[in-house]
Each structure stands twice: as structure tokens, then as C-alpha cells.
Coordinates of C-alpha atoms and ligand atoms in Angstrom, one line a residue:
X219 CA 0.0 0.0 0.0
X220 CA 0.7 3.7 -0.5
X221 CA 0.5 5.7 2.8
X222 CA 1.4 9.5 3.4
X223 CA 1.6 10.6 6.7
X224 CA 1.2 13.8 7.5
X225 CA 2.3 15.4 10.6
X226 CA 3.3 18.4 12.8
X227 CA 6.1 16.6 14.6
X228 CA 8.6 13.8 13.3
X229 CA 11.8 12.8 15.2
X230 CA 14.7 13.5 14.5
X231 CA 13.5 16.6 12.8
X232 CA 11.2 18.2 15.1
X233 CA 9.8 17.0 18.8
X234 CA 8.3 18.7 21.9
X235 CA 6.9 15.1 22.5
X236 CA 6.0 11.7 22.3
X237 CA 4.1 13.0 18.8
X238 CA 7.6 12.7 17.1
X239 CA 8.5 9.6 18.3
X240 CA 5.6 7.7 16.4
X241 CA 5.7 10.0 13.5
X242 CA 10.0 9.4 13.5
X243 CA 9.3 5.2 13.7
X244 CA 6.1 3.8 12.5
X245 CA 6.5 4.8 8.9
X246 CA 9.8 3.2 9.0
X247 CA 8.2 0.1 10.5
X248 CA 5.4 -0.2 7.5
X249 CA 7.6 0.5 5.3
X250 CA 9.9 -2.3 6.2
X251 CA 7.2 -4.6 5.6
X252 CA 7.3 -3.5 2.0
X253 CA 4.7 -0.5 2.1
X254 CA 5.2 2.6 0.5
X255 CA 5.5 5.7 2.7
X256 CA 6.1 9.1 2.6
X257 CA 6.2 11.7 5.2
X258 CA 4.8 15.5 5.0
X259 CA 6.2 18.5 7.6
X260 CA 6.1 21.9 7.7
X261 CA 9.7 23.5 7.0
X262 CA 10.5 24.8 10.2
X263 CA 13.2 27.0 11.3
X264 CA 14.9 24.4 13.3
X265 CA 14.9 22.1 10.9
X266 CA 16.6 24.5 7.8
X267 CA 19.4 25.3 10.8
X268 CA 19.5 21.2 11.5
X269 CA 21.9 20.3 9.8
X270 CA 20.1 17.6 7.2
X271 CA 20.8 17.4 3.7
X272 CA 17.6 18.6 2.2
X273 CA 17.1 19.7 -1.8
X274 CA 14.6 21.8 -3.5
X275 CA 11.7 19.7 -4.6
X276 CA 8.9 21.9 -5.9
X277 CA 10.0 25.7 -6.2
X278 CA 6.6 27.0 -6.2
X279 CA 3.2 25.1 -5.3
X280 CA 0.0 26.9 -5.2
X281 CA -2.3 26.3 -2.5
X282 CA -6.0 27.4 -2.2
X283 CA -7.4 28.4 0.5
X284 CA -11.3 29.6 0.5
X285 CA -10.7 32.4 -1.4
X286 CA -6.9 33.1 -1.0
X287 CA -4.3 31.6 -2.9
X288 CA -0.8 30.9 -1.0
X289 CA 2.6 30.5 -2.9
X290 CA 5.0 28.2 -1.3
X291 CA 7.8 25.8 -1.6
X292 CA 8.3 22.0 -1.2
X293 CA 11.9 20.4 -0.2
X294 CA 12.7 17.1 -0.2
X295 CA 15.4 15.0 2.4
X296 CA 18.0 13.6 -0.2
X297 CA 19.1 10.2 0.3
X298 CA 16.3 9.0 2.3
X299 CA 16.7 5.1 2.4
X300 CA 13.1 3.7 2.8
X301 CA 10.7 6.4 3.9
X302 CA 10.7 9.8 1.7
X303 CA 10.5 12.9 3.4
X304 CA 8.6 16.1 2.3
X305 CA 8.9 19.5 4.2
X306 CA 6.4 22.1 3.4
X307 CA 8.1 25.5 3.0
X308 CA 6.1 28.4 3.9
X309 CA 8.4 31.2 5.6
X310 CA 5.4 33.4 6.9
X311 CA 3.7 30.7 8.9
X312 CA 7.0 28.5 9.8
X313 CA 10.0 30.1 10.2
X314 CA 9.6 31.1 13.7
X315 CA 11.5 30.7 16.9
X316 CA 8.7 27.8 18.5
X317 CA 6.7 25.4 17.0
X318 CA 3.4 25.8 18.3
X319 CA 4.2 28.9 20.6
X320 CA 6.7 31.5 21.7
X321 CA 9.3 31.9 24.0
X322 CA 6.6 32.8 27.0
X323 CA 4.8 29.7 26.1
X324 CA 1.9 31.0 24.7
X325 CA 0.4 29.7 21.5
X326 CA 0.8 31.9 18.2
X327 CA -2.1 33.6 17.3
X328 CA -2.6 32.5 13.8
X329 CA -2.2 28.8 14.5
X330 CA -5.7 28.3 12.8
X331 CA -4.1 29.3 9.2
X332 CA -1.1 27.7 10.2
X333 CA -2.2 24.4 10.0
X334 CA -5.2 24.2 8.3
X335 CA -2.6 26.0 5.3
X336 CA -0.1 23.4 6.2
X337 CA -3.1 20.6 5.9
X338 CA -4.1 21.3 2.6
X339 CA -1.1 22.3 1.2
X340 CA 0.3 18.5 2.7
X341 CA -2.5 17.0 0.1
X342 CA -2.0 19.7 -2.7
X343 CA 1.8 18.0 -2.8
X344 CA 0.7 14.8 -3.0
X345 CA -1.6 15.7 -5.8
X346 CA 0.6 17.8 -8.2
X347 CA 3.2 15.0 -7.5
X348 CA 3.6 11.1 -8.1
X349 CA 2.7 9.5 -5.0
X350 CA -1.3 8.8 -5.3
X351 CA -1.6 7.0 -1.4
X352 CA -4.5 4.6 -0.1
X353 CA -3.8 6.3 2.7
X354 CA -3.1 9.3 4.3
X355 CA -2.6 9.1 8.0
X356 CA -3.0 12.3 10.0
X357 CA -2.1 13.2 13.8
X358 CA -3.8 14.9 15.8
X359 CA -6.1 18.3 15.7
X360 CA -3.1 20.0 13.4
X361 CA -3.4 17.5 10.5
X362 CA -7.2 16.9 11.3
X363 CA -8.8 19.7 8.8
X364 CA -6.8 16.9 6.0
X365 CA -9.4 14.1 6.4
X366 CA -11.8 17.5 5.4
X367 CA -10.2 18.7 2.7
X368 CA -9.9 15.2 1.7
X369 CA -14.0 14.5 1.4
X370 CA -15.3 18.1 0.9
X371 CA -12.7 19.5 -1.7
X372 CA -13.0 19.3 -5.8
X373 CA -10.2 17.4 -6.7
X374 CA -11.9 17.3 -10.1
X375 CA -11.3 13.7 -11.7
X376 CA -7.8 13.2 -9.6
X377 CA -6.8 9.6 -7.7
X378 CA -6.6 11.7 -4.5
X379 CA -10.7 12.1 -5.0
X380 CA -10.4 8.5 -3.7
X381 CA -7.9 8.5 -1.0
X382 CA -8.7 7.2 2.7
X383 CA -8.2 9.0 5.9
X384 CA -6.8 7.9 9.6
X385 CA -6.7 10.4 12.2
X386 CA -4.6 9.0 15.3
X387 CA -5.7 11.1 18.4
X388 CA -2.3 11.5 20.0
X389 CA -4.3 13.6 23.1
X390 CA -7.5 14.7 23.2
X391 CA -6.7 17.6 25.4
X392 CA -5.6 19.5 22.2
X393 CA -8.2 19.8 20.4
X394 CA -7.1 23.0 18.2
X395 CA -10.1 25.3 18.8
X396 CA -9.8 29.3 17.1
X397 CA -12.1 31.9 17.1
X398 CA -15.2 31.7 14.4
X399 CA -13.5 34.4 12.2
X400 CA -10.5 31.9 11.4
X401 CA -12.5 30.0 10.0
X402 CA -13.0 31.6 6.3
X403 CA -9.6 31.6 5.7
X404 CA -9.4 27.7 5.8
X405 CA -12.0 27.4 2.7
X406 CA -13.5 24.7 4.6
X407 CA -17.2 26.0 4.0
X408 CA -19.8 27.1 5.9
X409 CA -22.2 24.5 5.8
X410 CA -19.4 22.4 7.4
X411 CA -19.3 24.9 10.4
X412 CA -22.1 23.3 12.5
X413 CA -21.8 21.7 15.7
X414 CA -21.5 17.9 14.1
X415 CA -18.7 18.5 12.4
X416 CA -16.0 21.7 12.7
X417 CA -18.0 24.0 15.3
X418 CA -18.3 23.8 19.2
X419 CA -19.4 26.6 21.7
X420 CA -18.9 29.2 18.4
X421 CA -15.4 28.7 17.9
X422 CA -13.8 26.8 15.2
X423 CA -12.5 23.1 17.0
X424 CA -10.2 21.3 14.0
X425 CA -10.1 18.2 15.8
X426 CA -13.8 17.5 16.0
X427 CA -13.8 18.0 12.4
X428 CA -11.0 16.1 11.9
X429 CA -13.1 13.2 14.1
X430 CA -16.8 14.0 11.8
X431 CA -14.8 13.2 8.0
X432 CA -11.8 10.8 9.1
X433 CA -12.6 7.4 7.7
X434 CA -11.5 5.9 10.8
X435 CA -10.4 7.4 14.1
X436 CA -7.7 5.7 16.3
X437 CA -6.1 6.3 19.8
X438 CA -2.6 5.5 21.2
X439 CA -3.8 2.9 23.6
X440 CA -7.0 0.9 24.1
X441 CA -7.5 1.7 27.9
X442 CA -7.3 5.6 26.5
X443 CA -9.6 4.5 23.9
X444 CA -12.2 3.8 26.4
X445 CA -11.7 6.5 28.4
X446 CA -12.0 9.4 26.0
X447 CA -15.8 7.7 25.1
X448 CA -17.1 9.1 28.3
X449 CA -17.0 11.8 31.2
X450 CA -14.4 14.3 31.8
X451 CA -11.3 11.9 30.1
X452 CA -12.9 13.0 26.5
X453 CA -12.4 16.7 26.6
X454 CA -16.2 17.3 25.4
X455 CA -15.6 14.5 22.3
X456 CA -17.0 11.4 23.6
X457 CA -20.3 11.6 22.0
X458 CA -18.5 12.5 18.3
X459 CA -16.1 9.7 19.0
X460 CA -19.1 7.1 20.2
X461 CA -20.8 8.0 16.7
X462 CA -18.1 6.5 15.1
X463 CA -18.8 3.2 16.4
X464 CA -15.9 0.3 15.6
X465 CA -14.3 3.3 13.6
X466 CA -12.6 4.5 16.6
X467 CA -10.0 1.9 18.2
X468 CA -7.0 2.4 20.3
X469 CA -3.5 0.6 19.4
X470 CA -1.0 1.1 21.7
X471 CA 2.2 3.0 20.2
X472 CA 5.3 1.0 19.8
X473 CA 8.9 2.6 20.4
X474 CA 11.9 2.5 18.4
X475 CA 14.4 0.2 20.3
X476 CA 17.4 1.2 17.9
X477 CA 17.2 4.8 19.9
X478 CA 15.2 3.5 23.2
X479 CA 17.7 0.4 24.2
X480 CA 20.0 0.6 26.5
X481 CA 22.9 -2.2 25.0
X482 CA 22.9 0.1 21.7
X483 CA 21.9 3.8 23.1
X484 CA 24.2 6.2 22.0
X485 CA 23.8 8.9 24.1
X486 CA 24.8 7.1 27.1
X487 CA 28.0 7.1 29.0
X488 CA 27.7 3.3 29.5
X489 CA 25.8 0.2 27.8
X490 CA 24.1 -2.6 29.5
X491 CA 21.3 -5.3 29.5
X492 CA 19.7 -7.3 31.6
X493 CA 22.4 -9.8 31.8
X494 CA 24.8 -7.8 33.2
X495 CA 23.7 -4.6 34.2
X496 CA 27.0 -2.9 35.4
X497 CA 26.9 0.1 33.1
X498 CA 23.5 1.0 35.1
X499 CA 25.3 1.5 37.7
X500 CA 28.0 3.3 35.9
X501 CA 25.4 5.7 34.1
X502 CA 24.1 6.2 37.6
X503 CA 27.3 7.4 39.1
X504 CA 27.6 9.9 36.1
X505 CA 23.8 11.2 36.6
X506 CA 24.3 12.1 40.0
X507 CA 27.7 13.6 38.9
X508 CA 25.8 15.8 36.4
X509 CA 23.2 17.1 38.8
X510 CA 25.1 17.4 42.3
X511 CA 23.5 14.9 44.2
X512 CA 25.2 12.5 46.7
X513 CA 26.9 10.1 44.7
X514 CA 26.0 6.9 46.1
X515 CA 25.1 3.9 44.6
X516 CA 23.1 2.5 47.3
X517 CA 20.0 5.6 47.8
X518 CA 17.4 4.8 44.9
X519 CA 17.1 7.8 42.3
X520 CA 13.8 8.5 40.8
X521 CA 13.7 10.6 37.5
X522 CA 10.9 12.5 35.5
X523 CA 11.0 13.9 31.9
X524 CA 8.2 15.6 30.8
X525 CA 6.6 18.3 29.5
X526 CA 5.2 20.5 32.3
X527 CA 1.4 20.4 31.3
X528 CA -1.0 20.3 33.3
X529 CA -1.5 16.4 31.8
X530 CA 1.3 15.5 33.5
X531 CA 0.5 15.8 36.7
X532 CA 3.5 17.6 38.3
X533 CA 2.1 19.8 40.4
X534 CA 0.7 17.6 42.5
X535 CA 4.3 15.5 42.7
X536 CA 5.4 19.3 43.7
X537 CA 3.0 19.2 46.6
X538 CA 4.5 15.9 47.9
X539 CA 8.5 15.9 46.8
X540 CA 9.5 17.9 49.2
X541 CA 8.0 15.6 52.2
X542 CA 9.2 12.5 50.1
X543 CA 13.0 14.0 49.8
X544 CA 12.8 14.8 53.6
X545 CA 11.0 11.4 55.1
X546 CA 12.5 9.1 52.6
X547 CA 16.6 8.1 51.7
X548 CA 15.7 8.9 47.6
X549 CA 17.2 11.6 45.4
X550 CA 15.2 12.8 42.3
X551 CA 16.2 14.6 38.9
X552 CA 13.7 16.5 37.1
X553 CA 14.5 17.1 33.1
X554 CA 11.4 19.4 31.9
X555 CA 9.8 23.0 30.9
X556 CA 6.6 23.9 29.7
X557 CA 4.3 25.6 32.9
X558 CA 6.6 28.9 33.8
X559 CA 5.3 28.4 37.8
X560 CA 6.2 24.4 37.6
X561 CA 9.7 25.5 35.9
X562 CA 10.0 28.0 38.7
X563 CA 9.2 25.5 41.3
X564 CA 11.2 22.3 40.4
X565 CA 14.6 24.9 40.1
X566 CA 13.7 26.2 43.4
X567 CA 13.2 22.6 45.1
X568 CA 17.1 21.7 43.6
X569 CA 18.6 24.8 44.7
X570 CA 16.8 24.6 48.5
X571 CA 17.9 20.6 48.3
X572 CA 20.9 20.1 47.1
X573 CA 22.9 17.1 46.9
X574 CA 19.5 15.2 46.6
X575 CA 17.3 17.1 44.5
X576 CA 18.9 17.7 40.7
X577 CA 17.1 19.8 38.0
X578 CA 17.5 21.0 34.2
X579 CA 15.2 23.4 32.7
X580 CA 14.8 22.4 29.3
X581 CA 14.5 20.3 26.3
X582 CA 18.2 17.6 25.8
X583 CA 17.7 14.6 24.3
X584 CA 21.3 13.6 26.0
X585 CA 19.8 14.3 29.5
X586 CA 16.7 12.0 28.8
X587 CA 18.6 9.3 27.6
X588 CA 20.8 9.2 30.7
X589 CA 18.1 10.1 32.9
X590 CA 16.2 6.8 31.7
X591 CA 19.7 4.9 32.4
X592 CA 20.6 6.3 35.6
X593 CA 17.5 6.6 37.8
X594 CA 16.0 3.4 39.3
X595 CA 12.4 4.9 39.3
X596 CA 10.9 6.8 36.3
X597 CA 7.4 8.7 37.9
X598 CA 4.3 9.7 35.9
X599 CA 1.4 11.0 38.0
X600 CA -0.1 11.7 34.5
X601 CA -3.9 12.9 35.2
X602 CA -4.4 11.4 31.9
X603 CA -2.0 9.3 29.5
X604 CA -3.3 8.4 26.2
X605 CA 0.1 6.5 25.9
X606 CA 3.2 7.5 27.2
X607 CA 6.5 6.5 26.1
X608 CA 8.7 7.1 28.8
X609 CA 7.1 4.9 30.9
X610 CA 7.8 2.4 27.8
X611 CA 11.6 3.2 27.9
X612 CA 11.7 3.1 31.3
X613 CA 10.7 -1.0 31.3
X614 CA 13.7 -1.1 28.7
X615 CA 16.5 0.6 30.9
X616 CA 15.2 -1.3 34.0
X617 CA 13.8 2.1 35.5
X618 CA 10.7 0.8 37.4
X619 CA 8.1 3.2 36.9
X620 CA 5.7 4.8 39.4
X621 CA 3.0 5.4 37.5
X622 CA -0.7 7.1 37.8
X623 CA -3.3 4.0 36.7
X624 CA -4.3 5.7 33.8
X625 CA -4.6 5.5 29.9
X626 CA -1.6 4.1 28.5
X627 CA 0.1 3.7 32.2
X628 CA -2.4 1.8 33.0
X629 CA -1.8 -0.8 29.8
X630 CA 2.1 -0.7 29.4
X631 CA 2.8 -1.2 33.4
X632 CA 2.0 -4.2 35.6
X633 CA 1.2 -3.7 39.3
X634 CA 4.2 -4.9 41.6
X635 CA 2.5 -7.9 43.6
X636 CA 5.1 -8.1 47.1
X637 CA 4.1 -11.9 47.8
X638 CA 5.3 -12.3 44.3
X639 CA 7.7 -10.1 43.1
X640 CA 6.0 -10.5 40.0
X641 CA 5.0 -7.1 38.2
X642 CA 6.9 -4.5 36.3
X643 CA 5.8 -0.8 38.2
X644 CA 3.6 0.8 40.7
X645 CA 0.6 1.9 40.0
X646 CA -2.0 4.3 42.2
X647 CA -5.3 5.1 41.2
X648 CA -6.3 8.4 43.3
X649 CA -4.1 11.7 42.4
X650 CA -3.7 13.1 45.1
X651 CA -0.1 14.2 47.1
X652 CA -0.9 12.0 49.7
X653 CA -1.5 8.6 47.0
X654 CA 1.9 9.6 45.6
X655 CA 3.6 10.0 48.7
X656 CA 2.3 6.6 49.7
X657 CA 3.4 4.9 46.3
X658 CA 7.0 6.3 46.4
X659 CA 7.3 4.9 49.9
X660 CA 6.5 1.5 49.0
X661 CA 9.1 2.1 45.9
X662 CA 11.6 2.8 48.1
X663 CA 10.9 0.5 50.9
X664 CA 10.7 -2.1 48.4
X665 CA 14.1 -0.7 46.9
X666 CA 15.7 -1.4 50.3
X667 CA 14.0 -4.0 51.7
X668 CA 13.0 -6.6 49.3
X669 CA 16.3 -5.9 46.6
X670 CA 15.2 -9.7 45.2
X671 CA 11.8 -8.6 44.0
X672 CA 13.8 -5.4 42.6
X673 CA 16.0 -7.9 40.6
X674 CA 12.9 -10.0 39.6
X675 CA 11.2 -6.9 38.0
X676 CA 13.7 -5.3 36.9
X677 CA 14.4 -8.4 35.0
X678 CA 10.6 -8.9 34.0
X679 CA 10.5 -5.0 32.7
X680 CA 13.6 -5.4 30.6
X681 CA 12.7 -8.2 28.7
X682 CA 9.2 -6.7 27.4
X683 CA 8.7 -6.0 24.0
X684 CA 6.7 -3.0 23.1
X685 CA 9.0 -2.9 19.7
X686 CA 6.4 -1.7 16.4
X687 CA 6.2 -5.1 15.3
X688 CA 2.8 -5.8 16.7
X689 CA 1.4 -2.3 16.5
X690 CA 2.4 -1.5 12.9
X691 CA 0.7 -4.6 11.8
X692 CA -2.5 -3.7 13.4
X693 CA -2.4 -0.6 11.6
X694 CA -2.0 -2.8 8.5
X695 CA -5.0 -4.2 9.1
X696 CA -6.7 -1.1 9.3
X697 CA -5.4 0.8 6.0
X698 CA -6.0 -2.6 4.3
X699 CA -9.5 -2.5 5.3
X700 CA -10.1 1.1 4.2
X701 CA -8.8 0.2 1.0
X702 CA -10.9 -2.5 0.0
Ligands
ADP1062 P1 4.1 13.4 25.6 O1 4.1 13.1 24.2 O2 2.8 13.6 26.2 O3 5.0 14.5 26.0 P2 5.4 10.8 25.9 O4 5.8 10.1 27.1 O5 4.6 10.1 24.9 O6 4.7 12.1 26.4 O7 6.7 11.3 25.1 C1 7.6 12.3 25.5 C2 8.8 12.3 24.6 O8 9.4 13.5 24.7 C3 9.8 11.3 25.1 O9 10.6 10.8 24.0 C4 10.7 12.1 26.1 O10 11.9 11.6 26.2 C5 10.7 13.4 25.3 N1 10.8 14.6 26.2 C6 9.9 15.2 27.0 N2 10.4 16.3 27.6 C7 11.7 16.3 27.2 C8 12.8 17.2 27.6 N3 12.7 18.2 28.4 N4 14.0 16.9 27.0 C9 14.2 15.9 26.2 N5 13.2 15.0 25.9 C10 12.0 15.3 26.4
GLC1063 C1 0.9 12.5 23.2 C2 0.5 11.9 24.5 C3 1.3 10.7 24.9 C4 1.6 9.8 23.8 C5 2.2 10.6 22.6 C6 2.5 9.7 21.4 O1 1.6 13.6 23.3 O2 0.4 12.8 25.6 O3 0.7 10.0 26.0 O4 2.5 8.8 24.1 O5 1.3 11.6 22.2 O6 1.4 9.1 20.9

């Protein structure tokens, strides 16, 4: 099959999250398996300053919107070995410090023409050149407006008339909503501005759109997929996801072992596996060497890397941390930024505590990679998780995580039974401060007192395989069946 994915995010060209770690390995995965696939991305800043070998492809594409026509640019990766890569080049709309928002974290105003530009312009490419797909898979309210422009556009007696849509709902807490008066410049019609399809509360929401016209709608995890058909978990979109029936399913993501192991990670100071697992210990030394803390092999070391959203729950770990580093012998580093209060707060906590508390404001794919080596707890008290990855890597580098029972937490990570020693994580179902509190504590006794059922895990979560060989296929299944 023929599938184009189209996407706001794709590792290693551009990631604030786990967005670009799917976009950056699943098309490599289906396309080992002998499928076609191309990818579509805007042309960002930090990708013309990356450093990739990238040519000229189309000098100038015209693009209508509504009633406006746009003049851009389309550049291609050279050399790509399986998976060709497109880059949308549109200088007004992408070459800008941020991706989605400044420097003061605040979304850019025009983030409505943005994408719906960069949505339509992704399928003008793929008409005006060679690659007719099956499929186009989209992510997320960015890329939604495609599975409109897809059904509702003229594309006169052109293949791309006949070409099927997936939207993968990477988080439902985005949903892309603008004020009404966006809305004319996407050309997506009037008619199509009512509340079953692109309207909600008078504003323009792409992602319910995206949900209306997609031929099928999927999720990042099946225990999220439940979730977000109900209650508070579905952001206001249960009922539109409900209506599409067995056209909404969750797969779980998969990750990309050739970055995410830790006997081949290249970022790390030391290698290891699960049968000998003396370059943990190394990496550990070295991770409390880069953040100041005590170093000493024997007090466990609990990491976090995350955005700071209000998803992941981190303000209520900052209600609890500092009666966890004070009660408990633990240390924690914190790799993160996002929320200016939570940035301000996690700093503060390693300049009042340090030696055990460690801290790095910002985005380093370096610091992540040693963070998931060095720590001996990875904690998510994720409000809501339609997947998680971290979590995922975590298993990989023997990092137990201490997780929130949620979403994709909830599917990835197996309760630690203590008559057992079976089980992979901890899990707590309430967040609250007091929940967390409680669940470090029996990480950490269970670090100190019961080191066998540490081994045994730590074991079990290493030898998991949440590689893309399953997932992909299951996404197989579902282009195959759309193309029937
Ligand atoms: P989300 O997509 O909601 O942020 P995921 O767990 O799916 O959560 O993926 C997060 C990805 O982003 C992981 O690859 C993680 O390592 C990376 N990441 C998050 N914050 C940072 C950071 N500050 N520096 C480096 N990598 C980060
Ligand atoms: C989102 C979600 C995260 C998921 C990632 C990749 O950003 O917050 O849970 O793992 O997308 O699908």
C-alpha cells in the first residue's frame, strides 16, 4: 500500500513530544514490511538550521485556501533510504523561533491558518506529484482539517478524490479550537461549520472536524480509547467519538528500540542489559555527577522527563517531593519545561535541596537518555496518558516506573505484587499528594528492603517488547481495510 503521513512533529526533525517519536518510527516500520510511505512536515526554522541534507523539490506550489491563494515551496530530504521525506516550506507561517508557541509559552495567534494552510497544502503535494496514497494518516487536531479537505474538496477527476483517511488522536486535550472568524480563511465552508462537524461553543474546534470526515479514528492505547468515550477523560468529544462506532480503536504506540535500548543507546555514557547490568550502575554514578547529588550507589534515584502540562500531573508531585525527599533516603532529577510556575518551582526545590534534588530546565535529548539509564524509578502521575512512552523506555532501561493507573500507564505497566515479586511498576489510582507519597514509599521500601523482588522486576520490565512489530501490523489491518 501507498500511505502518506502527515504530521506536525517527526523525530529527529522536530519534537516537543512523544508525537515525534511515532511520526519518526512507525512509517519506517510499515515501510519495512514492504509499504510505500512518505512523510509530510512543515519546514521549520529548526529544521533549515539542523543540519540535514535537504534539496529543492517543488519551487513554487500553489495552495487554495477559500478564497486566498498561498505560494509556497516544497523540499525534499536527499538520500532518504526507505521512507521519503517532504517539508512544506512556507516562511510566513514556519519560520519562527517555536513550533506551536513562543518563548513565554503562549500559542501563536494565527495557528488556525497555520495548520489548516499546512493541511491542505500537505494533500496539494501529493496531488501535483507522483505519489497517489490509499492512505493518508494524520495526527492529531493540526493535521485533522486533512481528512476534510480530503471529502469536501474538488479534486476534479484526480486519484486523490479516492484516497482514505486515519486520524490518530495522540491527546485529546488539544483539540485545536480558534475563534469563528478563522475560519473563512481555511476554505473549509460554511455548511461544514455546525456543531457535528468543525463547530463547538462558536469557535472553530479542527479536531472534531478532523473526528466528523476521518474514515477511521484511532487512539494511542485501548485503555485511553475507552476513556475518552465518556465523562471528563474525552475533553467534550465522547459523544463524536461514540458515533463513530468500531471506527474509533486504540492501538498502543510502539517505540523504536534502535534509539530506546540501553545495549545500543548512544547517548549514554555506559551500555548494559539485563544480563549484566553494570553500566547501570556506571550511568548512575555519572547522573548524579551531572546534577550534584550525593553520589552513592546504594540511595534509589527517581527521574521524571516531561513536558510541564498540566497532563502530566507535576504539580501535585510538587505538593509531595519535598516531604518525600525529607521522610525518605531517595534523590530525584527532574528534566522538563513547559508551565513557567512548575519550571520555577522544580529549580527552586534543587537549589533549596541540594545534593539530593537535581534539576534541568529544558528540552536535551542527551539528558533524557541518561536520565532513563541512571534513575532506578521513572514517575508519571499523569492525570491522563493516552500512551506514554517514557514509561515504555523506562521497562527497557530497568527504570521501574511509578505510575498514575491511567490510559496508557495503565496498559504498558504491571502492578508490583510483594508476595510475588512478579509485576513491572507501581501503580496508584487516586491523584492526590498524599497517594503519591504513599506509592514512592513502598518504591523505596521495596528498593531497600525486598532488593530480590527489585532484581525480579527489573528483570521482568527489561525483557518486554513494546517494539512496532505488533502495533504496525494492526495498523496494516486497518489501512488494508479502508482500501478495499
Ligand atoms: P508526551 O508526548 O505527552 O510529551 P510521551 O511520554 O509520549 O509524552 O513522550 C515524551 C517524549 O518527549 C519522550 O521521548 C521524552 O523523552 C521526550 N521529552 C519530553 N520532555 C523532554 C525534555 N525536556 N527533554 C528531552 N526530551 C523530552
Ligand atoms: C501524546 C500523549 C502521549 C503519547 C504521545 C504519542 O503527546 O500525551 O501519551 O505517548 O502523544 O502518541
Amino acid at each position: 500500500m501507498k500511505i502518506a503521513f502527515i504530521a506536525s512533529e517527526c523525530d529527529p526533525f522536530v519534537k516537543t513530544g512523544g508525537l515525534a517519536d511515532v511520526v519518526g518510527s512507525l512509517p519506517l516500520e510499515l515501510a519495512a514490511s514492504g509499504n510505500k510511505v512518505c512523510v509530510i512536515l512543515p519546514y521549520y526554522r529548526s529544521i533549515k538550521s539542523g543540519g540535514f541534507k535537504i534539496d529543492m523539490f517543488f519551487e513554487s506550489m500553489c495552495v487554495w485556501m477559500g478564497d486566498k491563494e498561498e505560494w509556497c515551496a516544497v523540499k525534499k530530504l536527499k538520500d532518504s533510504a526507505t521512507v521519503e521525506f517532504y517539508f512544506i516550506e512556507f516562511d510566513e507561517y514556519f519560520d519562527r523561533e517555536g513550533i506551536y508557541c513562543d518563548n513565554a509559552n503562549n500559542d501563536y495567534a494565527d495557528n488556525a491558518k497555520r495548520y489548516s494552510f499546512f493541511s491542505r497544502a500537505a494533500l496539494q503535494l501529493l496531488k501535483d506529484m507522483d505519489f497517489k496514497p490509499d492512505i493518508v494518516h494524520v495526527h492529531d487536531w493540526q493535521t485533522a482539517p486533512v481528512c476534510a479537505y480530503l471529502k469536501i474538496w474538488d479534486w476534479g477527476e484526480n486519484e486523490i478524490a479516492d484516497t482514505k483517511s486515519v486520524l490518530t488522536i495522540h491527546n485529546i486535550g488539544y483539540q485545536g479550537v480558534h475563534p469563528a472568524d478563522t475560519y473563512n480563511y481555511t476554505g473549509l465552508r460554511w455548511e461544514n461549520f455546525v456543531s457535528s462537524k468543525f463547530e463547538a461553543h462558536g469557535a472553530v474546534n479542527f479536531l472534531k472536524g478532523g473526528i466528523y470526515f476521518a474514515d477511521i479514528v484511532t487512539t494511542v492505547s485501548p485503555a485511553y480509547a475507552k476513556e475518552t468515550l465518556f465523562g471528563e477523560q474525552s475533553y467534550g468529544m465522547g459523544p463524536y467519538l461514540y458515533e463513530k462506532g468500531n471506527k474509533y480503536v486504540g492501538i498502543l504506540n510502539g517505540v523504536d528500540y534502535s534509539q530506546w535500548d540501553p545495549s545500543v543507546d548512544r547517548h549514554i555514557p555506559f551500555n548494559f542489559d539485563h544480563s549484566n547490568m553494570s553500566g547501570k550502575a556506571k550511568c548512575k554514578k555519572v547522573l548524579q555527577e551531572r546534577f550534584e547529588l550525593e553520589v552513592n550507589e546504594k540511595i534509589p534515584l527517581l527521574g521524571v522527563v516531561s513536558r510541564f502540562a498540566h497532563q502530566k500531573g507535576l504539580d501535585i508531585l510538587a505538593q509531595t517531593i519535598e516531604a518525600v525527599l525529607n521522610s525518605m533516603e531517595v534523590q530525584i532529577v527532574v528534566l522538563g519545561s513547559g508551565d513557567k510556575e512548575l519550571e520555577n518551582y522544580y529549580f527552586g526545590l534543587s537549589e533549596r535541596m541540594k545534593g539530593k534534588a537535581g534539576c534541568h530546565i529544558g528540552y536535551s535529548n542527551e539528558l533524557a537518555h541518561l536520565i532513563e539509564a541512571g534513575s532506578d524509578f521513572f514517575v508519571m502521575p499523569s492525570r491522563y496518558e493516552p500512551c506514554g512512552l517514557n514509561q515504555i523506555y523506562s521497562l527497557r532501561y530497568g527504570t521501574l516506573p511509578i505510575v498514575r493507573n491511567t490510559g496508557g500507564l495503565s496498559d504498558t505497566v504491571e502492578q508490583y505484587d510483594e508476595k510475588t515479586g512478579e509485576g513491572t511498576g507501581f501503580k496508584f489510582d487516586n491523584l492526590t499528594p498524599n497517594s503519591l507519597y504513599d506509592t514512592i514509599g513502598w518504591a523505596v521500601s521495596t528498593y531497600f528492603d525486598r532488593p530480590y523482588h527489585m532484581k525480579k522486576m527489573i528483570k521482568t520490565a527489561m525483557i518486554k517488547d513494546f517494539s512496532w512489530k505488533n502495533s504496525s501490523k494492526k495498523y496494516e489491518e486497518i489501512y488494508r481495510q479502508l482500501s478495499r
